[in-house]
Coordinates of C-alpha atoms in Angstrom, one line a residue:
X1 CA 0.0 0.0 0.0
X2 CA 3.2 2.2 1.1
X3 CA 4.9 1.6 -2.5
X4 CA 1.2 2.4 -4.4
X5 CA 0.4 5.3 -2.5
X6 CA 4.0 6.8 -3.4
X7 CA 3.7 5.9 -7.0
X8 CA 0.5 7.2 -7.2
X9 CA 1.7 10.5 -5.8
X10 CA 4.7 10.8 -7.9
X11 CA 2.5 10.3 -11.0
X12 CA 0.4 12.6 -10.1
X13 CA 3.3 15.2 -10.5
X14 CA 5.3 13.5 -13.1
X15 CA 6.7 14.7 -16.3
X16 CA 8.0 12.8 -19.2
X17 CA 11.5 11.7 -18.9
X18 CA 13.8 12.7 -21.8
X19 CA 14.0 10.1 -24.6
X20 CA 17.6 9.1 -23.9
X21 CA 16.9 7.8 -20.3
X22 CA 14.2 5.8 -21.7
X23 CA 16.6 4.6 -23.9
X24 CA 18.8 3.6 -21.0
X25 CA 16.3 2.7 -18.6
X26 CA 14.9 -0.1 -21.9
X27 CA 18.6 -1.7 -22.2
X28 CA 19.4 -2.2 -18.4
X29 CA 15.7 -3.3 -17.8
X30 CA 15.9 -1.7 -14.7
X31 CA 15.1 1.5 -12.8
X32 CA 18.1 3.4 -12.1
X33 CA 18.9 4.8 -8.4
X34 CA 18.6 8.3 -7.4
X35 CA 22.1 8.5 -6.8
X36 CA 22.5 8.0 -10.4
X37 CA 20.7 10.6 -11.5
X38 CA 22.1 13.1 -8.9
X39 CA 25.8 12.4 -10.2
X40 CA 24.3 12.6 -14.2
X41 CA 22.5 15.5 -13.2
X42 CA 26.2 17.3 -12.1
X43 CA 27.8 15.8 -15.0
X44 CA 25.4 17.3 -17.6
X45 CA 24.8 20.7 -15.9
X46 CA 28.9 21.2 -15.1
X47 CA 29.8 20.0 -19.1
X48 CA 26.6 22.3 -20.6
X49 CA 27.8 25.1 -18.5
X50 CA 31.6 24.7 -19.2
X51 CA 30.6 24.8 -22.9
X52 CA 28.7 27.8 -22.5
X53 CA 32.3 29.8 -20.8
X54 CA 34.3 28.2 -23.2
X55 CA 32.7 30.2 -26.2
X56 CA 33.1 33.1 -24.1
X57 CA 37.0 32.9 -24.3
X58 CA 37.1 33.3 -28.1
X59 CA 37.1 36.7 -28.5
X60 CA 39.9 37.5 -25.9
X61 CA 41.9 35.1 -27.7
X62 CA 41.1 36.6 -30.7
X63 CA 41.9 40.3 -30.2
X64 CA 45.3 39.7 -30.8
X65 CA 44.4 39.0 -34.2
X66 CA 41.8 41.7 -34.9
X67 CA 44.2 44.4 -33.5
X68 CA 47.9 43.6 -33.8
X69 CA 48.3 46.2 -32.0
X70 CA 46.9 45.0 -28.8
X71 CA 49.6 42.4 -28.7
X72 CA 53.0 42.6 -29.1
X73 CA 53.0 39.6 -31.2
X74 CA 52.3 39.3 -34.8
X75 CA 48.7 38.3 -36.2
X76 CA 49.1 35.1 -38.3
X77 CA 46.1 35.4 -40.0
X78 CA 44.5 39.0 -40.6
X79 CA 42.7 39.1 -43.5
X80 CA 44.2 36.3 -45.1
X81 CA 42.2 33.3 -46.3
X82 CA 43.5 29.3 -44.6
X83 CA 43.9 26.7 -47.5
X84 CA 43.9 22.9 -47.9
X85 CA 47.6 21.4 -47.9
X86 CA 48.1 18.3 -49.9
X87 CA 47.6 16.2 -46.7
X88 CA 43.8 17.8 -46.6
X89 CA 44.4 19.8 -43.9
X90 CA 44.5 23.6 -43.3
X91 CA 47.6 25.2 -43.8
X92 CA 48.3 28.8 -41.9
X93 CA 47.0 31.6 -43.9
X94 CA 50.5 34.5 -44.3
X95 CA 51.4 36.5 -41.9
X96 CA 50.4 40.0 -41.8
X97 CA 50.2 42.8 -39.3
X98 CA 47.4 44.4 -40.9
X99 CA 44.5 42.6 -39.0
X100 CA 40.8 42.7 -39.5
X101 CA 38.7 45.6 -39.9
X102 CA 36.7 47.4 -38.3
X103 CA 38.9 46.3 -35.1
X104 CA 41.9 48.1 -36.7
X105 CA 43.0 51.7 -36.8
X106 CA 42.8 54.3 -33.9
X107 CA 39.8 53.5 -32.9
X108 CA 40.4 49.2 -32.9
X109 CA 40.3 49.2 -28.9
X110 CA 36.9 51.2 -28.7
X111 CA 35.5 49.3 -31.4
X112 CA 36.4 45.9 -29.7
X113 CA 35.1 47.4 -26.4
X114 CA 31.9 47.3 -28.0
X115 CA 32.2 44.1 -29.4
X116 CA 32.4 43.0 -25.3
X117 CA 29.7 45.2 -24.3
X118 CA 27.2 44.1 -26.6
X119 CA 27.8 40.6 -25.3
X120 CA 27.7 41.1 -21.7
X121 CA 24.9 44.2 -21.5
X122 CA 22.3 41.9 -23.5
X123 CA 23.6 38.6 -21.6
X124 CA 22.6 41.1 -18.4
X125 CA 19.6 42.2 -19.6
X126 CA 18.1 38.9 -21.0
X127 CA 19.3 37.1 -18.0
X128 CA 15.6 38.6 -16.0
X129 CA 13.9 37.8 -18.7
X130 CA 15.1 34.1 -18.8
X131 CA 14.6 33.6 -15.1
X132 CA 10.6 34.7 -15.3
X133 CA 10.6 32.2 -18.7
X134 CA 12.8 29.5 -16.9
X135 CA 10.0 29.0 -14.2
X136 CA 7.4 28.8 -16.4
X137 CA 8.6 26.2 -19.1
X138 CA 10.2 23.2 -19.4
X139 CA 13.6 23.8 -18.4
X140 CA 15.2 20.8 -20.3
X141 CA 14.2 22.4 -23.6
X142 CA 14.4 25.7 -22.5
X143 CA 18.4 25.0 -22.0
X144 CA 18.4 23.0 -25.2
X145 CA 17.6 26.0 -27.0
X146 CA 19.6 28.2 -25.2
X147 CA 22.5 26.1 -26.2
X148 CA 21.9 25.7 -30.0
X149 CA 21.6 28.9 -30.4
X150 CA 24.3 30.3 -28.4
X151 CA 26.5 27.4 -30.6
X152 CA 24.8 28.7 -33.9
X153 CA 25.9 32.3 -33.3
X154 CA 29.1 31.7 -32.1
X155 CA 30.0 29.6 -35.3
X156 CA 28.0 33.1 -37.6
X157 CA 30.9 35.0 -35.6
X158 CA 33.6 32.7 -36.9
X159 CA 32.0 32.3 -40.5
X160 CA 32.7 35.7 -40.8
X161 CA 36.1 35.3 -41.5
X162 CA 35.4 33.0 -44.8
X163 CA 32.3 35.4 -45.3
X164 CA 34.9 38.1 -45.3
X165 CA 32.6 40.7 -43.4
X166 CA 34.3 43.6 -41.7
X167 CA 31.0 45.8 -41.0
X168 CA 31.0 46.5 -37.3
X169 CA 27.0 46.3 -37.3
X170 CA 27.0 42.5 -38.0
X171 CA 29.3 41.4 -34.5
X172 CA 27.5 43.8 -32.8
X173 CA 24.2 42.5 -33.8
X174 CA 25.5 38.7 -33.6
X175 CA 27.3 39.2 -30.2
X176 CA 23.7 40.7 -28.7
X177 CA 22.0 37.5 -30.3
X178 CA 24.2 35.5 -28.8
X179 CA 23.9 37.2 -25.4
X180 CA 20.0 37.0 -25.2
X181 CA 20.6 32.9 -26.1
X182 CA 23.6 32.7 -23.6
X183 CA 21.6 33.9 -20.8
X184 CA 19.4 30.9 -20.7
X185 CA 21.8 28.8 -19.2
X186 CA 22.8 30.0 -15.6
X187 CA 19.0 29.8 -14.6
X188 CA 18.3 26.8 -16.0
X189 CA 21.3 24.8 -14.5
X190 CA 21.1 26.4 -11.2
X191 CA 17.3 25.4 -11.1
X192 CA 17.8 22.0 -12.3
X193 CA 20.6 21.4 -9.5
X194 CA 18.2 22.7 -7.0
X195 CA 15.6 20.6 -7.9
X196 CA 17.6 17.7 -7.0
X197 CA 19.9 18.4 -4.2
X198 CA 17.9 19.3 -0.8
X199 CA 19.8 22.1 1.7
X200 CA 22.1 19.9 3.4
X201 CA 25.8 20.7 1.9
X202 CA 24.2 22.4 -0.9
X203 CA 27.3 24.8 -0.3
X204 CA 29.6 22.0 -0.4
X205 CA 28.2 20.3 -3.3
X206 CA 27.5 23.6 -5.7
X207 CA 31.0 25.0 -4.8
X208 CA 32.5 22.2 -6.4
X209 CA 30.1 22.0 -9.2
X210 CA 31.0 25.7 -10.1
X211 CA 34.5 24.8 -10.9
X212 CA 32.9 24.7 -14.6
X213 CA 32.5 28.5 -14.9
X214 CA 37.0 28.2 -14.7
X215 CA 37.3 24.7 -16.6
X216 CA 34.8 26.2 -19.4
X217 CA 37.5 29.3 -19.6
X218 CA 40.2 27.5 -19.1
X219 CA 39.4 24.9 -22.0
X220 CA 37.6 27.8 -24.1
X221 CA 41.2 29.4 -24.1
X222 CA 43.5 26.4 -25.1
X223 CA 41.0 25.2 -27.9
X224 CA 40.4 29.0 -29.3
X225 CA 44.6 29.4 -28.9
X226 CA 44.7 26.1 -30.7
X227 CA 43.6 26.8 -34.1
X228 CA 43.9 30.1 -34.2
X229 CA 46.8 29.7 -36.9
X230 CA 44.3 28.1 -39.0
X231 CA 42.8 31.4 -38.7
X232 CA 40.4 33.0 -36.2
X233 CA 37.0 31.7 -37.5
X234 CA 38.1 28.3 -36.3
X235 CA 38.4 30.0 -32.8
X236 CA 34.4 31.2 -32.4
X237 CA 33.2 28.1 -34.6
X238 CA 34.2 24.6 -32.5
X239 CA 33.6 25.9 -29.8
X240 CA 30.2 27.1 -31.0
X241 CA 29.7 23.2 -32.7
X242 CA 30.4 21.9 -28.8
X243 CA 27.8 24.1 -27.5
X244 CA 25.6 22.8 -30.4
X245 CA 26.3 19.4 -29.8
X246 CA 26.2 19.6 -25.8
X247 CA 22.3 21.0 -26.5
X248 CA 21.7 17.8 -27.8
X249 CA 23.2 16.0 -25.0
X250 CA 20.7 18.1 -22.8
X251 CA 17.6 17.1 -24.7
X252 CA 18.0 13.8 -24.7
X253 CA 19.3 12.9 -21.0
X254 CA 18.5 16.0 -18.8
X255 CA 15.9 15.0 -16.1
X256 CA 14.8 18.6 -14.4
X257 CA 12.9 17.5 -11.4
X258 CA 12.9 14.0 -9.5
X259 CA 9.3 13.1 -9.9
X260 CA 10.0 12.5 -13.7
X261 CA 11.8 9.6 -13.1
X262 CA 9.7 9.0 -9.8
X263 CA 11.5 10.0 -6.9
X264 CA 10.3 12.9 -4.5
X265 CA 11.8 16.1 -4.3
X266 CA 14.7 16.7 -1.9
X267 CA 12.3 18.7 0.1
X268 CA 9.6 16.3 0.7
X269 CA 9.6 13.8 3.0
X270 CA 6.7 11.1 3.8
X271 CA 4.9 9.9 7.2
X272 CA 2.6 7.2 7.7
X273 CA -1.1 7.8 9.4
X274 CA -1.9 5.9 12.6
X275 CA -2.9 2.8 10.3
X276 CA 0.2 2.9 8.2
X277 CA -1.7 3.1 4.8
X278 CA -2.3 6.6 4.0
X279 CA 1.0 9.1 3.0
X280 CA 0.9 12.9 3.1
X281 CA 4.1 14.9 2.1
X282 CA 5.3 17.3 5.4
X283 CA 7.5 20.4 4.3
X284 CA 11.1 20.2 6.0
X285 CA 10.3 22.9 8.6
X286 CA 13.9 22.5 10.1
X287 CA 15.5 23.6 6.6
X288 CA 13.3 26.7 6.4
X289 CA 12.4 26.5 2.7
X290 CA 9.4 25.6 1.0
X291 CA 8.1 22.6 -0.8
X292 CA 9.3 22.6 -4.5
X293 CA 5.6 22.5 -6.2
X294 CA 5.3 20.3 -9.5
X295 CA 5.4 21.8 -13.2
X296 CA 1.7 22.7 -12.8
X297 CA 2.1 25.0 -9.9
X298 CA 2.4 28.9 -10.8
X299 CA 5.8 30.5 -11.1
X300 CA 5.7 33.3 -9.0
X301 CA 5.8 37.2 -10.6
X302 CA 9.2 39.1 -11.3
X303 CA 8.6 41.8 -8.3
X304 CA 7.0 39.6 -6.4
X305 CA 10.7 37.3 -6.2
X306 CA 12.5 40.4 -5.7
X307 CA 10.8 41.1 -2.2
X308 CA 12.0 37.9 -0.9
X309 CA 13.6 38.7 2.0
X310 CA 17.6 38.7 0.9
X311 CA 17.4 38.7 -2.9
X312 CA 17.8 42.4 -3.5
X313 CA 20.6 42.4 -0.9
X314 CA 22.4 39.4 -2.7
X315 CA 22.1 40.8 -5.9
X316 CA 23.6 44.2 -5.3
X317 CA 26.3 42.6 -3.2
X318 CA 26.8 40.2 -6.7
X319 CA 26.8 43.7 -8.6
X320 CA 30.1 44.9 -7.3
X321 CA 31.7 41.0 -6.5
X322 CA 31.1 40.2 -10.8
X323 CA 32.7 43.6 -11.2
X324 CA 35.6 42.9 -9.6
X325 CA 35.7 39.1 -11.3
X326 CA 35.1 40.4 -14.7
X327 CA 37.7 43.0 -14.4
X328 CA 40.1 40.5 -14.2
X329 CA 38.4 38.4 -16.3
X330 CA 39.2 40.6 -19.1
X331 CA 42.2 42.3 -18.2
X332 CA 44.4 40.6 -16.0
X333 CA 46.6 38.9 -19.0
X334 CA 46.6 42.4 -20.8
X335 CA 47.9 43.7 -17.1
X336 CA 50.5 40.3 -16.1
X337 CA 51.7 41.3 -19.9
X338 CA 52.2 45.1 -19.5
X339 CA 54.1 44.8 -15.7
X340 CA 57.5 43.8 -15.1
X341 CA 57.6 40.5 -13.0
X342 CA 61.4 39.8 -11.6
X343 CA 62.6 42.8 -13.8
X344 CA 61.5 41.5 -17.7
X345 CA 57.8 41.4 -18.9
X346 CA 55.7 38.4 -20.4
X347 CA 55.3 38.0 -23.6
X348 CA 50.9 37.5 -24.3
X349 CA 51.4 33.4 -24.3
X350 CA 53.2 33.5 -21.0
X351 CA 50.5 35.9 -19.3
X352 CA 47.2 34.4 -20.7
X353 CA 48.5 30.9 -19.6
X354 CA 49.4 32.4 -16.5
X355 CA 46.3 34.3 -16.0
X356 CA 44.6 31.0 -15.5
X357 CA 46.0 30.7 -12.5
X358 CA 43.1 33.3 -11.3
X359 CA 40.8 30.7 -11.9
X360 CA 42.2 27.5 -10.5
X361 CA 42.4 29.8 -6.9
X362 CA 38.7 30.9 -7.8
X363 CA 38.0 26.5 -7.9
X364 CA 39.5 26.6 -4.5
X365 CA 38.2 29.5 -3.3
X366 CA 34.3 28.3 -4.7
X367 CA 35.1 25.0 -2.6
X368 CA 36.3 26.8 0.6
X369 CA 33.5 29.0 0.2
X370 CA 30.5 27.2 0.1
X371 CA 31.9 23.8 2.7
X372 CA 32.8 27.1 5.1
X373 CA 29.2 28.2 4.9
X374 CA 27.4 24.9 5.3
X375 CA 29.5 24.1 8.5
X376 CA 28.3 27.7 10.2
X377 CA 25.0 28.0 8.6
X378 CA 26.1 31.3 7.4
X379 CA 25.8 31.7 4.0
X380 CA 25.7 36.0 4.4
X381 CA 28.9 35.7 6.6
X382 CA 31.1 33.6 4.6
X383 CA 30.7 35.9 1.5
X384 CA 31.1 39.1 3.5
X385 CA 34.2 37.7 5.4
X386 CA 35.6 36.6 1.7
X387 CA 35.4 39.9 -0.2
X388 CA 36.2 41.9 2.9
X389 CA 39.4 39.7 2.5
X390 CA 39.8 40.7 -1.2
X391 CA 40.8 43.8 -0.3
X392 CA 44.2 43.2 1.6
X393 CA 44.7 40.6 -1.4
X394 CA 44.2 43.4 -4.2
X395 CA 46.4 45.6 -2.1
X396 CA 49.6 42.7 -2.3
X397 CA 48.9 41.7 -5.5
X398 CA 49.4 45.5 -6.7
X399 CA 52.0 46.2 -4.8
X400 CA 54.3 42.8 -4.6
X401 CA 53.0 40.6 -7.7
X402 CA 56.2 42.2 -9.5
X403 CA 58.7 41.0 -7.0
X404 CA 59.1 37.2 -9.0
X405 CA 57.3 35.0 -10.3
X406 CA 56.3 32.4 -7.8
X407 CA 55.2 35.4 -5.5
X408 CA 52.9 36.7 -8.5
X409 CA 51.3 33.3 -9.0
X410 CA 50.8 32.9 -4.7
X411 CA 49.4 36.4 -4.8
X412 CA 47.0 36.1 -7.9
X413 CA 45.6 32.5 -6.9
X414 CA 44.8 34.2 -3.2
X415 CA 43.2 36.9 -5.4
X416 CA 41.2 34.8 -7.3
X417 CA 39.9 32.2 -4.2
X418 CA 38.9 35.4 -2.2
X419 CA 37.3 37.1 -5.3
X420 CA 35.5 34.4 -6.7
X421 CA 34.1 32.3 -3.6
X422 CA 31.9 34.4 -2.6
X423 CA 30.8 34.9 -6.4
X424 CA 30.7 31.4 -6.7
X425 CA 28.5 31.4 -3.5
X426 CA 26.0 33.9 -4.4
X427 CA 25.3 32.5 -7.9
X428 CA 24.5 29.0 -6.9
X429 CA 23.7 27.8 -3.1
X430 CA 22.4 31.0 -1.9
X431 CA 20.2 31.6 -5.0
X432 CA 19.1 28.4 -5.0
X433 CA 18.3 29.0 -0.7
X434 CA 16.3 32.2 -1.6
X435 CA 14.6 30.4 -4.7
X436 CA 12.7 28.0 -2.0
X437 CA 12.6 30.1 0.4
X438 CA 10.1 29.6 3.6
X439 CA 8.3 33.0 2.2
X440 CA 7.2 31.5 -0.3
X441 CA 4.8 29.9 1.5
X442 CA 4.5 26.8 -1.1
X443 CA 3.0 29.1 -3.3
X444 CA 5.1 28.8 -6.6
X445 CA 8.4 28.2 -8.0
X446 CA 10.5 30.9 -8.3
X447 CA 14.6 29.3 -8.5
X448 CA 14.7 30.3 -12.1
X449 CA 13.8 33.7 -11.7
X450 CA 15.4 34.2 -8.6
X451 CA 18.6 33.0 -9.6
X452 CA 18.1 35.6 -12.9
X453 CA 17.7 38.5 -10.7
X454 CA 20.4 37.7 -8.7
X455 CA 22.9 37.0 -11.7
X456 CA 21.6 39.1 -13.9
X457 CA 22.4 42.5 -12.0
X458 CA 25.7 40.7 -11.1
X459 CA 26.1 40.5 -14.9
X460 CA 25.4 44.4 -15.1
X461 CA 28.6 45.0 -12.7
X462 CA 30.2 42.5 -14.8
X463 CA 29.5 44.7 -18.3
X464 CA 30.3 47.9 -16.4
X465 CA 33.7 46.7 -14.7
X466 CA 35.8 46.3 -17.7
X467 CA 35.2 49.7 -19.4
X468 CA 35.7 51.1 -16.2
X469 CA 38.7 49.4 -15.7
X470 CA 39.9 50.6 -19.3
X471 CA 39.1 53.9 -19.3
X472 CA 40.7 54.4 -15.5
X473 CA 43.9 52.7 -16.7
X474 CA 44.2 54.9 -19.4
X475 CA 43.7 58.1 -18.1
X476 CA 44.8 57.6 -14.6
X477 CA 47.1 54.5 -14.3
X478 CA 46.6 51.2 -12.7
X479 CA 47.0 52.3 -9.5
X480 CA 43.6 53.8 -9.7
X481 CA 41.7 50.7 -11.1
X482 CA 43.1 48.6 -8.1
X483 CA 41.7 51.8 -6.1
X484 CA 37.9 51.0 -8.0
X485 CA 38.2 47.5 -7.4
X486 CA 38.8 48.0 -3.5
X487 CA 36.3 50.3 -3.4
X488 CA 33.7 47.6 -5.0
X489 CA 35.0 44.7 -2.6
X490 CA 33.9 47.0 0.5
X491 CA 30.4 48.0 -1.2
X492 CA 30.1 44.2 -1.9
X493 CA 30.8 43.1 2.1
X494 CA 29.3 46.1 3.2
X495 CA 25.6 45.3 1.8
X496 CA 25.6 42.1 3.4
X497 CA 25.9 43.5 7.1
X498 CA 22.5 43.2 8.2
X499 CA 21.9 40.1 6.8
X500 CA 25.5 39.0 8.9
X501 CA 23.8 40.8 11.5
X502 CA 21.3 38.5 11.7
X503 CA 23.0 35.4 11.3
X504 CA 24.8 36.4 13.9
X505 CA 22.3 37.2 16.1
X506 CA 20.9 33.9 15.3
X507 CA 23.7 32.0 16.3
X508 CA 24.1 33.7 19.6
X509 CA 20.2 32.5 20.6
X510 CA 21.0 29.3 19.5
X511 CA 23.9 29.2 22.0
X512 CA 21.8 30.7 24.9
X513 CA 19.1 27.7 24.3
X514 CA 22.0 25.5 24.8
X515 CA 23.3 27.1 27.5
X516 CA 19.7 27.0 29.3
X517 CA 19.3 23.3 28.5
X518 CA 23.0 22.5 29.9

């Protein structure tokens, strides 16, 4: 009766699994175990969001090729066209310092600070708008599409370069495409993680999970570095096929939410009746979140998730942590390649392979991060205490990184683990926490578009920080963008005080009740 009743209940909220684990399920002839679709759940969100940052690499790797000038290497393709050796493979198109227009001339770095712009202001802007979708559709489609046509605009980008286009409008107009489609993704994975993991060492688990925001750089770099001798359009376009290809994978084997494979949510739990035979689902009072409803239930309204107690605080505190990240996302091998380390500068291999290093301490720091706040309880106070820390860290780093090189990569991957674990924090366990939170009241679902708000103002710092950055280190040195990003490391801890406030406050009542019962 026990088994019937839960079948019937998980039926009742049940969606259709994708056509890939049918597949699977029809040659094992068995049901597989939740633990297996929690660890294929990671796996396909980590590679689908990995994909997703590896096509963003492509045009920093790329720049050097636009704009010779911006590197003090030589372009090896400009406008050059790659041919077919007698072995059927590309050959390297001739050298030539001339380019690609329009990102050549006087004007080259202003015109390829649009190019970024128009990428990251549209990826900001359609991130709110993909949240409020996200919780209305089905996500494992919703990401599908995402994907394919992030891929598909990433390889028009590339195609350029056999198209021979050098009309600004058209990577403009391609890179906002692409951003609208790219912003799809963070809600969607986040939402699907959430749906499957429960509270307990959601920190834990989602700061290791994030690692694929750096292992998505980190491969988008080597494969976009890779054939750029073939010549640059091979740089936006496999990386844009893998995206195309990793939608696929979605649509076929991403399960969203447990009940379509007939498990109950994390945040569900059953009891028996005095005679054993009826079940009711009881909310997990103790976590102080919500019951996840099923696809039916109403996704709550845009305003209506940004008065959730904590989400407007989080996202302005993520405002000022992604402009810091994205500062150095964007110029920290420009600024390892124009500063003498041990006397002698970098050449622009050395730094962008060294700049890497930023993200393998932002891993750490994402791990650190989010076991620190599971064992406390204290989501607010681990990611004040960590950006409050970024500030000593941007102080060394200015002032010591030059002294060699084995103190410049200890300095920047303590950079990176205090600037991007409390990024890493924000963007997944504690949107996911405010996405189910008590509030709520079981009334809808709200982790997509929670998790949309929150990233996509963070996204807003993240468009702004860069041209800040490259305007201030133009016209009044380095010194003063290291002032700016100090500055937005304070504002960042700063906003999160009353919600540390209360945490602490918390704690300390918690200890009294001890104290009583002792």
């Amino acid at each position: 009766m026990e088994s019937q009743a839960h079948n019937n209940n998980n039926n009742n909220n049940k969606g259709v699994p994708p056509a890939g684990i049918v597949y699977l399920t029809k040659i094992r002839r068995k049901e597989f175990a939740i633990g297996f679709h929690k660890g294929l759940i990671l796996l396909i969100t980590f590679v689908a969001y990995a994909l997703f940052h590896a096509s963003r690499k492509a045009p920093s790797i790329v720049k050097s090729a636009w704009d010779p000038q911006e590197s003090n290497t030589v372009a090896t393709n400009g406008t050059a066209h790659f041919s077919l050796g007698h072995d059927g493979l590309p050959t390297p198109p001739p050298s030539t310092p001339s380019g690609w227009a329009p990102f050549t001339g006087s004007t080259g770095k202003d015109k390829l600070g649009q190019f970024d712009f128009a990428f990251l202001a549209f990826y900001a802007v359609g991130m709110f708008f993909a949240g409020h979708l996200g919780d209305r559709v089905d996500l494992r489609w919703f990401l599908s599409v995402g994907m394919v046509g992030s891929g598909v605009f990433a390889c028009l980008i590339g195609m350029a370069y056999w198209w021979d286009i050098h009309i600004l409008t058209f990577y403009i107009m391609v890179q906002m495409a692409a951003g609208l489609f790219q912003a799809t993704g963070w809600p969607s994975v986040v939402a699907v993680v959430g749906n499957w993991f429960g509270k307990s060492k959601r920190g834990l688990i989602m700061g290791i999970w994030n690692a694929h925001t750096s292992t998505g750089n980190i491969l988008g770099s080597l494969i976009a570095a890779a054939v750029l001798q073939y010549g640059w359009g091979w740089s936006f376009v496999l990386p844009g096929l893998l995206l195309v290809l990793g939608g696929v994978m979605v649509f076929f084997f991403l399960v969203v939410e447990p009940a379509d494979v007939g498990f109950e949510s994390p945040y569900e739990t059953t009891t028996h009746d005095a005679e054993g035979e009826n079940l009711q689902l009881v909310r997990l009072k103790t976590e102080g979140i919500q019951t996840l409803g099923n696809r039916n239930d109403p996704a709550i309204g845009f305003l209506e998730a940004w008065q959730i107690p904590g989400v407007a605080t989080y996202a302005l505190c993520l405002f000022f942590s992604k402009l810091v990240a994205y500062t150095f996302l964007y110029w920290l091998p420009f600024y390892i390649s124009q500063t003498r380390i041990a006397g002698s500068h970098l050449n622009d291999k050395i730094a962008g392979d060294l700049s890497t290093l930023f993200d393998v301490g932002g891993v750490i720091g994402g791990i650190v991060a989010g076991y620190a706040s599971d064992c406390l309880s204290a989501r607010a106070m681990t990611s004040a205490s960590f950006m409050l820390c970024a500030i000593p860290a941007l102080h060394l780093y200015r002032a010591y990184s030059g002294i060699s090189l084995p103190v410049n990569i200890g300095l920047m991957m303590l950079l990176g683990m205090f600037i991007n674990g409390p990024y890493s924090l924000i963007t997944t366990a504690v949107s996911a926490d405010l996405g189910t939170h008590s509030s709520l009241k079981g009334s809808g679902r709200a982790l997509a578009t929670v998790t949309a708000i929150i990233d996509g103002t963070g996204s807003m710092g993240a468009a702004i920080g860069p041209l800040l950055a490259g305007f201030i280190s133009e016209n009044f040195g380095w010194g003063a963008v290291f002032t700016m990003l100090m500055l937005a490391a304070l504002l960042s801890g700063l906003l999160l005080t009353k919600l540390v406030i209360g945490e602490v406050r918390e704690k300390l009542e918690v200890f009294q009740r001890v104290q009583v019962i002792n």
